[in-house]
PDB file of C-alpha atoms in Angstrom:
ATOM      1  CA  UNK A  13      -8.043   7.914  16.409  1.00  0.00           C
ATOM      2  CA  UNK A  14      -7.541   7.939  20.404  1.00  0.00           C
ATOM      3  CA  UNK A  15     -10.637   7.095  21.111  1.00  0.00           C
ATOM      4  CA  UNK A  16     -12.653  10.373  21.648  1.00  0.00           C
ATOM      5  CA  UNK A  17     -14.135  10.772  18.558  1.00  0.00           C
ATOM      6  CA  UNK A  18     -17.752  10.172  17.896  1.00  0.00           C
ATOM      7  CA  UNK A  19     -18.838   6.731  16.265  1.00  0.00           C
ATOM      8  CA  UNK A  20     -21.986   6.492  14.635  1.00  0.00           C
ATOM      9  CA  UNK A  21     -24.463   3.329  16.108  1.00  0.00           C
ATOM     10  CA  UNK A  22     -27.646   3.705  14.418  1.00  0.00           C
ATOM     11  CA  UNK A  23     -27.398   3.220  10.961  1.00  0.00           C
ATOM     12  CA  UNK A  24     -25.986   0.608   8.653  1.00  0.00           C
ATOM     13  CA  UNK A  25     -22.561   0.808   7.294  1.00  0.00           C
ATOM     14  CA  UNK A  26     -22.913  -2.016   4.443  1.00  0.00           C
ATOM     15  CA  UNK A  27     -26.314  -0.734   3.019  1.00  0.00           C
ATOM     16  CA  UNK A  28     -24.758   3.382   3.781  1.00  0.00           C
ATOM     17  CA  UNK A  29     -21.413   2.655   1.657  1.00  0.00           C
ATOM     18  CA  UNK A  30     -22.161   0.119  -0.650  1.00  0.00           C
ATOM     19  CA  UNK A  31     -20.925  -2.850   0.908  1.00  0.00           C
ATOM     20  CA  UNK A  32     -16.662  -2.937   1.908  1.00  0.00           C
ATOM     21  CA  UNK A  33     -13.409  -1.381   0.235  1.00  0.00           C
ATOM     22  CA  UNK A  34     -11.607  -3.605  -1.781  1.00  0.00           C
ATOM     23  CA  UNK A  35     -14.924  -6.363  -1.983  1.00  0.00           C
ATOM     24  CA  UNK A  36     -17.904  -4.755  -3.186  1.00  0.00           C
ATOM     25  CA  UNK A  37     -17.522  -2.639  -5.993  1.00  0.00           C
ATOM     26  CA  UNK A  38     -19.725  -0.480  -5.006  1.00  0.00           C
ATOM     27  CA  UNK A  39     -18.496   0.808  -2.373  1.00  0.00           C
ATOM     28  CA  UNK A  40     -19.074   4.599  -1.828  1.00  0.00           C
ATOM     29  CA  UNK A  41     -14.800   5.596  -0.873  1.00  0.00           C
ATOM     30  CA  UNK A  42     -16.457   9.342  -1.002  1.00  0.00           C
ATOM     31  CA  UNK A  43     -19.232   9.371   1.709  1.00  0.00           C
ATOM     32  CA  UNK A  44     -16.991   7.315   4.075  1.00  0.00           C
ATOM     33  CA  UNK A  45     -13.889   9.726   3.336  1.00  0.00           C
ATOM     34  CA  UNK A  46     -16.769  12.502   4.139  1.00  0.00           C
ATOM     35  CA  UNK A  47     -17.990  10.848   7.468  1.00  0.00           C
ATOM     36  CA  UNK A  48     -14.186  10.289   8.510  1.00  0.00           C
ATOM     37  CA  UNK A  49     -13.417  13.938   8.318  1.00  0.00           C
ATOM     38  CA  UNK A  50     -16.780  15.040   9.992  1.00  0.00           C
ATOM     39  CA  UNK A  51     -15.675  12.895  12.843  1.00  0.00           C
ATOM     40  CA  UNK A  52     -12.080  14.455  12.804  1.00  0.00           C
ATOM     41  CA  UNK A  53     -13.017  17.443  12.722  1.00  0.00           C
ATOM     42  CA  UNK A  54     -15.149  16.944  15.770  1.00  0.00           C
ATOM     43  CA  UNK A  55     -12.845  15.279  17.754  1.00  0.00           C
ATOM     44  CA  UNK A  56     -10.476  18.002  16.823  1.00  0.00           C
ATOM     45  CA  UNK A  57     -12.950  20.736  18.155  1.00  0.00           C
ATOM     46  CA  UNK A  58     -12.876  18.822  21.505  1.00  0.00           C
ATOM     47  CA  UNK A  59      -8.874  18.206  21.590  1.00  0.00           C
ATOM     48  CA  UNK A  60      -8.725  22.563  20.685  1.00  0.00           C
ATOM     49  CA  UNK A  61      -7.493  21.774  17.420  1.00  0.00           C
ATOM     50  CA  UNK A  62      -9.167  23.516  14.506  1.00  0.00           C
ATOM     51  CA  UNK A  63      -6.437  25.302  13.203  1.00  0.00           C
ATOM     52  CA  UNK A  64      -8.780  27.081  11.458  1.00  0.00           C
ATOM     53  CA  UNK A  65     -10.441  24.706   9.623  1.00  0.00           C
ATOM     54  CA  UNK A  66     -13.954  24.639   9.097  1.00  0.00           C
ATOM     55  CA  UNK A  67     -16.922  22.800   8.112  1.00  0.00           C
ATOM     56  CA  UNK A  68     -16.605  24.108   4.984  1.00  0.00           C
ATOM     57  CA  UNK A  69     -12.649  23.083   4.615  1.00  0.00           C
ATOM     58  CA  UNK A  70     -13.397  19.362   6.311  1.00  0.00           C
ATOM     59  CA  UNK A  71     -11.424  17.350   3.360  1.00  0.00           C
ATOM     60  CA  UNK A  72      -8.481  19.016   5.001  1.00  0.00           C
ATOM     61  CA  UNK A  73      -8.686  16.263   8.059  1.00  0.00           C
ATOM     62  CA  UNK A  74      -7.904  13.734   5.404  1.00  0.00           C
ATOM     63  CA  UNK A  75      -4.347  14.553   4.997  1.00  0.00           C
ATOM     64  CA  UNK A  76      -2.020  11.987   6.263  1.00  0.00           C
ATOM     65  CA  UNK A  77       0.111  14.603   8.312  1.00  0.00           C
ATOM     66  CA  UNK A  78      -2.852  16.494   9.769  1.00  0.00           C
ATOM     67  CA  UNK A  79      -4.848  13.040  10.572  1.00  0.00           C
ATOM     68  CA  UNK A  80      -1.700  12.499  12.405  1.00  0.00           C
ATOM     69  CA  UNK A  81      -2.314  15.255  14.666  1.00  0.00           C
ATOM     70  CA  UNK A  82      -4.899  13.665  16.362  1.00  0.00           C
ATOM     71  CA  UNK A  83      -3.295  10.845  18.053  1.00  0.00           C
ATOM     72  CA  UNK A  84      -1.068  10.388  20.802  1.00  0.00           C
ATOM     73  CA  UNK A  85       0.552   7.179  19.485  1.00  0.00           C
ATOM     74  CA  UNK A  86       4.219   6.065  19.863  1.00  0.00           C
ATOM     75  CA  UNK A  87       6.908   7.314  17.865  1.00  0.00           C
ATOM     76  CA  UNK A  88       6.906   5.844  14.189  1.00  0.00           C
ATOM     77  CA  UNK A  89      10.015   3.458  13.272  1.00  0.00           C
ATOM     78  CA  UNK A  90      10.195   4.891   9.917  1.00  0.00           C
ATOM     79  CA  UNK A  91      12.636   7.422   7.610  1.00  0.00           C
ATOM     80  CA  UNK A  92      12.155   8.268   3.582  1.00  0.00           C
ATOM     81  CA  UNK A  93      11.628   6.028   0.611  1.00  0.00           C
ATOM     82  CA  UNK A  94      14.481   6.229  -1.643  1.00  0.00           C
ATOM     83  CA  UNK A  95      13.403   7.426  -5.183  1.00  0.00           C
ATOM     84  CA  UNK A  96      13.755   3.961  -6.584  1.00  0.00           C
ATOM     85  CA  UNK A  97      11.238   2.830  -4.147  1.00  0.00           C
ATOM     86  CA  UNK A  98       8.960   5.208  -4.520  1.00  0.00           C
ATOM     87  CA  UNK A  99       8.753   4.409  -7.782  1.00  0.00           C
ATOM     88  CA  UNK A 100       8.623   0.810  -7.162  1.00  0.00           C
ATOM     89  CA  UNK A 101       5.082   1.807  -5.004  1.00  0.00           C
ATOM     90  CA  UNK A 102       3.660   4.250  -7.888  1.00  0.00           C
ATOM     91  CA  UNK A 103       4.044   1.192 -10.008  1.00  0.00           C
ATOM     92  CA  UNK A 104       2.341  -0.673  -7.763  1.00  0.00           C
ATOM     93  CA  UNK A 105      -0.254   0.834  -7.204  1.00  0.00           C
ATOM     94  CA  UNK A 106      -1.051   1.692 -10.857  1.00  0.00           C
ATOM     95  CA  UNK A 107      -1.203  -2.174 -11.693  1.00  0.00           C
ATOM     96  CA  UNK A 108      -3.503  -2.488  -8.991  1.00  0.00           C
ATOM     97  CA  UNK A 109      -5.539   0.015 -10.612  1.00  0.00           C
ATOM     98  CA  UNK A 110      -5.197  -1.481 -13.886  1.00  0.00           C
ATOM     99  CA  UNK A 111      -5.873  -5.025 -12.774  1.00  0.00           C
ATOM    100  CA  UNK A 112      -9.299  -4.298 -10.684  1.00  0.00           C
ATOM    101  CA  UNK A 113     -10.537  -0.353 -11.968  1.00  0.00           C
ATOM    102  CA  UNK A 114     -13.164  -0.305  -9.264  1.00  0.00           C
ATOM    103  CA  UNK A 115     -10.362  -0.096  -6.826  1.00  0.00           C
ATOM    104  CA  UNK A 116      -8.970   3.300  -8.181  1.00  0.00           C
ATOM    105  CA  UNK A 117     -10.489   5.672  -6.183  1.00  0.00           C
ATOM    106  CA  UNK A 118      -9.299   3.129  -2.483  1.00  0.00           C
ATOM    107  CA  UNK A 119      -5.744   3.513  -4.030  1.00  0.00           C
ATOM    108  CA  UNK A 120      -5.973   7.275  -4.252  1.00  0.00           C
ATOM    109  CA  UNK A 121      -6.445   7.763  -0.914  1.00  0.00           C
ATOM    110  CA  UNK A 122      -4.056   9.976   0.718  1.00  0.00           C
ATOM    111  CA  UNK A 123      -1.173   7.941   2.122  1.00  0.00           C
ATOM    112  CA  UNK A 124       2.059   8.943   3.337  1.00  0.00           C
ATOM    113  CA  UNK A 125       4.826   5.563   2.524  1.00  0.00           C
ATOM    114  CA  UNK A 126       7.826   5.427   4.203  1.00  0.00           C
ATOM    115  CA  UNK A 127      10.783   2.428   5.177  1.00  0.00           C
ATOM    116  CA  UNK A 128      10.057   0.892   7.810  1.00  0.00           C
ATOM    117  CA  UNK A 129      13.258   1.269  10.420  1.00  0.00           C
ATOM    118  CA  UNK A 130      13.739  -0.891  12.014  1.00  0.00           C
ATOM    119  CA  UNK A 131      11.998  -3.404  10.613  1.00  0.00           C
ATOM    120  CA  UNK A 132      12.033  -5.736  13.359  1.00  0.00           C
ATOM    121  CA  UNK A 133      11.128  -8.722  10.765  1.00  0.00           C
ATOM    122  CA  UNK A 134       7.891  -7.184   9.755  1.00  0.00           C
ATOM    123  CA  UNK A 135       7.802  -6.937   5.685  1.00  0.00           C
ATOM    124  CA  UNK A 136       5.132  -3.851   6.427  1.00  0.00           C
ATOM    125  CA  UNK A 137       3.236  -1.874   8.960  1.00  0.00           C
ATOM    126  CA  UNK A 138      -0.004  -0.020   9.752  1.00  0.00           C
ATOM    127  CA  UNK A 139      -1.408   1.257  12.558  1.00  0.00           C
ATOM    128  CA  UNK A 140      -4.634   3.260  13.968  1.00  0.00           C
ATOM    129  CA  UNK A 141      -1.894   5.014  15.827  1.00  0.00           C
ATOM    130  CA  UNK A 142      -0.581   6.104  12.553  1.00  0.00           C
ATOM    131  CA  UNK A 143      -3.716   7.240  10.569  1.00  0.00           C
ATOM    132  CA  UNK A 144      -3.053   7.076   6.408  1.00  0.00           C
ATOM    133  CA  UNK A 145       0.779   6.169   7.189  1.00  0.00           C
ATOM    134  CA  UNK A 146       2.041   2.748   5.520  1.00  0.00           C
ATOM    135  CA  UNK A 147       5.680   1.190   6.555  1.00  0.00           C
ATOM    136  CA  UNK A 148       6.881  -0.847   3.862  1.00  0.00           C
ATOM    137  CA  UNK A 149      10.392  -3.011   5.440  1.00  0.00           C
ATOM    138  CA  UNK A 150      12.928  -3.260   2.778  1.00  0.00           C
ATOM    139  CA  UNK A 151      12.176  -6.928   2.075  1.00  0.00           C
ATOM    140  CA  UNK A 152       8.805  -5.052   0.723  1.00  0.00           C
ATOM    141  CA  UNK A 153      10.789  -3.917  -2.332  1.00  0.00           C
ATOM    142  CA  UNK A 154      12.275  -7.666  -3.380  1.00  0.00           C
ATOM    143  CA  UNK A 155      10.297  -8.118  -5.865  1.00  0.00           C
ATOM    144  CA  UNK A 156       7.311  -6.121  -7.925  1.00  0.00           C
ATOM    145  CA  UNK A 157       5.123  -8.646  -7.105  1.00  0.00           C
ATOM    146  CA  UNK A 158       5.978  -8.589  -2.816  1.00  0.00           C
ATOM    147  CA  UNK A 159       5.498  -4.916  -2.972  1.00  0.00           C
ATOM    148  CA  UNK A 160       2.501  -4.530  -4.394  1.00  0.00           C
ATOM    149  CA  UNK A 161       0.553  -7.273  -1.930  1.00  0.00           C
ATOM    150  CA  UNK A 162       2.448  -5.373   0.933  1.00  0.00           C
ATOM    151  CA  UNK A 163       0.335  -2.149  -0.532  1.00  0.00           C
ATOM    152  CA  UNK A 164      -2.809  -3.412  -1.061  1.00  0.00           C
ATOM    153  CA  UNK A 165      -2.232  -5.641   2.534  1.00  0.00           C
ATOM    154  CA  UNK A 166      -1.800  -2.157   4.117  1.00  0.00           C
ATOM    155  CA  UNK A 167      -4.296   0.159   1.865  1.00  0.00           C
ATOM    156  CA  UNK A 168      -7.096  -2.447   3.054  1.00  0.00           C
ATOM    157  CA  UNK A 169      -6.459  -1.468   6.758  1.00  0.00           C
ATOM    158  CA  UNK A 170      -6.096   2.189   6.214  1.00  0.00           C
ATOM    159  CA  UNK A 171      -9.611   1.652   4.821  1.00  0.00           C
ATOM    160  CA  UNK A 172     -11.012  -0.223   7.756  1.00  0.00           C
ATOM    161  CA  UNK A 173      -9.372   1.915  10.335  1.00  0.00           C
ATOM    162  CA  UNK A 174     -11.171   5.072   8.508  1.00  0.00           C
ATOM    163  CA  UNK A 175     -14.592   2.886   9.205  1.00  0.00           C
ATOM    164  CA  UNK A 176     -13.609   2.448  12.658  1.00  0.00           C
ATOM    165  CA  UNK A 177     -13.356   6.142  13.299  1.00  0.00           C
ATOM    166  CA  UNK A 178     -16.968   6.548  12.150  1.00  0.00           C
ATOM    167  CA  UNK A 179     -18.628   3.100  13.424  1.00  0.00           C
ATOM    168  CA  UNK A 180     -17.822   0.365  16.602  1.00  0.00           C
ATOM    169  CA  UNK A 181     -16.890  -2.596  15.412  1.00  0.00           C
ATOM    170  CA  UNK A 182     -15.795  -4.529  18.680  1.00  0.00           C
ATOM    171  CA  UNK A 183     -17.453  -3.588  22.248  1.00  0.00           C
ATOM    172  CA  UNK A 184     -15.204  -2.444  25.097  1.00  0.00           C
ATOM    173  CA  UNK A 185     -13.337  -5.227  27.024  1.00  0.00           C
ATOM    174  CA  UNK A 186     -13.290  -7.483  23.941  1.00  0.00           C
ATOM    175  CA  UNK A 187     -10.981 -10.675  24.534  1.00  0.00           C
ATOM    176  CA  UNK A 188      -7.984 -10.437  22.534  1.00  0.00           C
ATOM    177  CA  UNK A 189      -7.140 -13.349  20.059  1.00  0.00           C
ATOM    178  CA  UNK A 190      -4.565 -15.092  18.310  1.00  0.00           C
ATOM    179  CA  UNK A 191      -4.342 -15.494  14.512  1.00  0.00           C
ATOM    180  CA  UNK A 192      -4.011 -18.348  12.498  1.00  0.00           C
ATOM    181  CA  UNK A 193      -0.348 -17.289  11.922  1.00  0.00           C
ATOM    182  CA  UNK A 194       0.049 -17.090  15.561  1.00  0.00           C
ATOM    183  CA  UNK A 195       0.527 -13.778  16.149  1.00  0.00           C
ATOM    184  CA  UNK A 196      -1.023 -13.289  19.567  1.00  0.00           C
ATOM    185  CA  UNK A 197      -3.124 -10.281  21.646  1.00  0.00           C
ATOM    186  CA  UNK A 198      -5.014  -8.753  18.684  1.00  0.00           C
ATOM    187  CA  UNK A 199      -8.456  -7.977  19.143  1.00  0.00           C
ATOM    188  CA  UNK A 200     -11.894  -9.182  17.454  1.00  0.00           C
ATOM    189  CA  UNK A 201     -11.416  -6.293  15.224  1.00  0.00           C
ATOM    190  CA  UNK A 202      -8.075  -6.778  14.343  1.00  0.00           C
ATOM    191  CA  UNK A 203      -8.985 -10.202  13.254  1.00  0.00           C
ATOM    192  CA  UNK A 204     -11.687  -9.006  11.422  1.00  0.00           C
ATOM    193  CA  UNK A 205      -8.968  -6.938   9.681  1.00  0.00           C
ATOM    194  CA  UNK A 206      -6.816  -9.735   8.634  1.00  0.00           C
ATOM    195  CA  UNK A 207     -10.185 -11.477   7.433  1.00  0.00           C
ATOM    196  CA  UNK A 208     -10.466  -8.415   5.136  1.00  0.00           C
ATOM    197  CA  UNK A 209      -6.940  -8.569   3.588  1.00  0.00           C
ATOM    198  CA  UNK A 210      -7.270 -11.804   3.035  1.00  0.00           C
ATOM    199  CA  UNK A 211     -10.228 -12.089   0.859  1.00  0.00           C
ATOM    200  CA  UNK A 212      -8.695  -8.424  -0.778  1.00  0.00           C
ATOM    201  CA  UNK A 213      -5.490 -10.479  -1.855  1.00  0.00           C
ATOM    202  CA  UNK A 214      -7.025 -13.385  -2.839  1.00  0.00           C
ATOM    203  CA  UNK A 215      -9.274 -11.122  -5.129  1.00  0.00           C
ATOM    204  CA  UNK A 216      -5.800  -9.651  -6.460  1.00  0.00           C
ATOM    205  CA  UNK A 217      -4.321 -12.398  -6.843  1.00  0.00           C
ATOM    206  CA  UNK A 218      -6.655 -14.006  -9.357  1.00  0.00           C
ATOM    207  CA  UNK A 219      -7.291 -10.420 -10.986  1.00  0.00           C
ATOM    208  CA  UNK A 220      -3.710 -10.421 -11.975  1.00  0.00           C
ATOM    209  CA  UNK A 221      -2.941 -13.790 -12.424  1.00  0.00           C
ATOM    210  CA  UNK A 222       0.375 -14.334 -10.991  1.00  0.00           C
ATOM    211  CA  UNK A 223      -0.076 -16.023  -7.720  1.00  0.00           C
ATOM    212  CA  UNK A 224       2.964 -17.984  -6.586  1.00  0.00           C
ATOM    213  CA  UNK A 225       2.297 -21.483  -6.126  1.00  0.00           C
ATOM    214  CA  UNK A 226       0.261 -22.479  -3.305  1.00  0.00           C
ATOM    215  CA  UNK A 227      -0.529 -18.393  -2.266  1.00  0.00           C
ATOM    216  CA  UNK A 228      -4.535 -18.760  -3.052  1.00  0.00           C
ATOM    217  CA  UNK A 229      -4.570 -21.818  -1.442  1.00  0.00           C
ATOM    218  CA  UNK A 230      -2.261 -20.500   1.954  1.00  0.00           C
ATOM    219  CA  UNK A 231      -4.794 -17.387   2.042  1.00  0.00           C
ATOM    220  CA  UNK A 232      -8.257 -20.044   2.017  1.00  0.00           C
ATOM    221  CA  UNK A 233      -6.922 -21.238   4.870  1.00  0.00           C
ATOM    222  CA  UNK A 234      -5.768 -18.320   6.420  1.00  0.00           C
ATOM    223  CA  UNK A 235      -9.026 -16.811   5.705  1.00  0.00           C
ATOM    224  CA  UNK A 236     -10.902 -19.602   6.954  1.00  0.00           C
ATOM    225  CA  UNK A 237      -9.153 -19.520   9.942  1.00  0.00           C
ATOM    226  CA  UNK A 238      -9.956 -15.936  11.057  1.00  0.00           C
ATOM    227  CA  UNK A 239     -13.594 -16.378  10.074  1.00  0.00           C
ATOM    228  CA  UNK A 240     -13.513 -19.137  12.269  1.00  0.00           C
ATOM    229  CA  UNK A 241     -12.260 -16.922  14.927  1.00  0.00           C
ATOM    230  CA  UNK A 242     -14.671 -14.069  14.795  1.00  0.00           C
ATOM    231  CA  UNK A 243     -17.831 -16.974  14.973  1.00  0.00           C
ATOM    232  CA  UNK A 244     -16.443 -18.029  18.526  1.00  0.00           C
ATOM    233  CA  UNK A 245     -15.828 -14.214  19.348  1.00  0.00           C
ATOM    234  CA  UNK A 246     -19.234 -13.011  18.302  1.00  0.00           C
ATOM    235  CA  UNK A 247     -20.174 -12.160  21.448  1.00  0.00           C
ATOM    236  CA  UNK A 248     -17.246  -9.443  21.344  1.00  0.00           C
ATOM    237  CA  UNK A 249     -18.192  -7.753  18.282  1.00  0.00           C
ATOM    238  CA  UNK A 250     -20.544  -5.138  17.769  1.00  0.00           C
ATOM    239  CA  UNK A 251     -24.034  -5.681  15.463  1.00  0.00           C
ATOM    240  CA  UNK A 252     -22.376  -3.716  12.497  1.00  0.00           C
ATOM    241  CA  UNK A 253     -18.923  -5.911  13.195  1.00  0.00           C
ATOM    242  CA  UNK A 254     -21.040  -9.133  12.867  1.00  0.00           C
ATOM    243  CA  UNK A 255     -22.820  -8.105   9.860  1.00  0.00           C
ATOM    244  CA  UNK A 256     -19.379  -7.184   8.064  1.00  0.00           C
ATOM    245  CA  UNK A 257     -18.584 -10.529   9.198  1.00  0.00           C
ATOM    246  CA  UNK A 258     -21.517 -12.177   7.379  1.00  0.00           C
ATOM    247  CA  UNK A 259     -20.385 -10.186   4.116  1.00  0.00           C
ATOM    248  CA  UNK A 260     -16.652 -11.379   4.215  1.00  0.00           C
ATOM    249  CA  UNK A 261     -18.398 -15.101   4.879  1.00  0.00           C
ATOM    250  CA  UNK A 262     -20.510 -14.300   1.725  1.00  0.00           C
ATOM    251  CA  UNK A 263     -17.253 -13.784  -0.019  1.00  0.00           C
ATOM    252  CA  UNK A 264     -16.277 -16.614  -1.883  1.00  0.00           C
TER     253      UNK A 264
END
C-alpha cells in the first residue's frame, strides 16, 4: 500500500501466523489474509473509499483489482495472457500444489497474471505498487519448469508484501542495498524478500526433484549472500524484520 495504512507493532508476527508462507507449514494464510483486509479497509476509510463495503464484507479488499485501488503507483507494463499461457500458469501452480500440499492455500491466493510488456529483460515482476498482480515476461513461458519458479518467485512476494501492509519490517530512512546479483538501491526489506524466495525455491526445488544442474547450489549462495546482507543492515530493520531474519537463518 502507499503508506497510510496502519501497521501493527506490538505483537509477534512468527508466533501470530505460524511462522512464514512458503517455510513453515504452519503458517496461518487465513488470519494474515484477515489482518490485510482489516488494514485495507481502514486505509480505505481514510482515502474515502468504502464503496460500500463493510466490516462485515472485508474479504472484498482482497481482490486483486480492488487492492489495486489503493495505490497511486505507476502505470503497469503489462497486457493479457494468451490462453496457452494461462494454462501454462494453472499447470503450474497445480504441481506446486501437488509437490508441497501445505502450500495450497499460498497458491490460492487471489492473483491477477498478466505478460509483462515490455519486458525490459526482466523474466517476471512484482511490486507493492501492484498489490496481488504478477508479470510473467515471455521468456517466463520457455519451459514448464522456468514458469513455475517465476510463480512461486513472485507468489512468495505477494505474500510478504501482504505482511508488510499489516507489520514494519524496515524503519524509515533505511540505507538501500545491493544484492548479491548486483542489482542495486533495494532496501533492507527488499533484501529480506529475495532471502525469502530463495530459501522458497530451494525448498521447491528439492520437493520436485528437477533442479537443473548447479540451481541448489547458485541459490546457497545467493541465499547466503542476502543473509549476509541483512546482519550488516540490522540496524535498519525493525524487531519483527530481525526476528524473520533469524527464522530464514534457521532455515537450512
Amino acid at each position: 500500500m502507499n503508506g497510510t495504512a496502519p501497521a501493527i507493532t506490538c505483537t509477534d508476527p512468527l508466533a501470530d501466523l505460524g511462522g512464514l508462507p512458503f517455510v513453515d507449514d504452519g503458517f496461518r494464510s487465513r488470519r494474515l489474509l484477515a489482518a490485510a483486509a482489516a488494514a485495507r479497509h481502514v486505509l480505505a476509510e481514510r482515502q474515502g473509499r468504502t464503496r460500500g463495503l463493510s466490516e462485515r464484507t472485508l474479504e472484498g479488499w482482497l481482490a486483486p483489482a480492488r487492492a489495486l485501488t489503493l495505490v497511486d503507483g505507476p502505470a503497469m507494463p503489462a497486457r493479457p495472457l494468451t490462453r496457452i499461457q494461462r494454462g501454462q500458469v494453472a499447470q503450474a501452480r497445480a504441481g506446486l500444489a501437488a509437490a508441497v500440499p501445505a502450500w495450497r492455500p499460498l497458491l490460492d491466493l487471489p492473483v491477477r497474471y498478466a505478460l509483462l510488456d515490455p519486458d525490459g529483460g526482466a523474466i517476471s515482476a512484482s511490486s507493492k505498487a501492484w498489490p496481488q498482480h504478477v508479470l510473467l515476461a515471455r521468456a517466463a513461458f520457455d519451459s514448464p519448469l522456468e514458469v513455475r519458479e517465476q510463480l512461486l518467485h513472485e507468489t512468495a512476494h505477494q505474500w510478504l508484501y501482504l505482511i508488510e501492509e499489516v507489520w514494519r519490517l524496515q524503519r524509515p530512512g533505511a540505507a538501500r542495498r545491493t544484492l548479491p546479483s548486483g542489482t542495486a538501491d533495494r532496501s533492507p526489506a527488499e533484501v529480506l524478500g529475495a532471502a525469502h524466495v530463495a530459501t522458497a525455491l530451494t525448498r521447491m526445488y528439492r520437493a520436485c526433484g528437477d533442479a537443473p544442474p548447479g540451481r541448489l547450489a547458485h541459490l546457497a549462495v545467493y541465499r547466503a549472500g542476502c543473509l549476509d546482507l541483512l546482519d550488516r543492515a540490522a540496524a535498519d530493520l525493525t524487531d519483527i524484520g530481525r526476528a524473520f531474519v533469524r527464522r530464514l537463518q534457521e532455515t537450512a
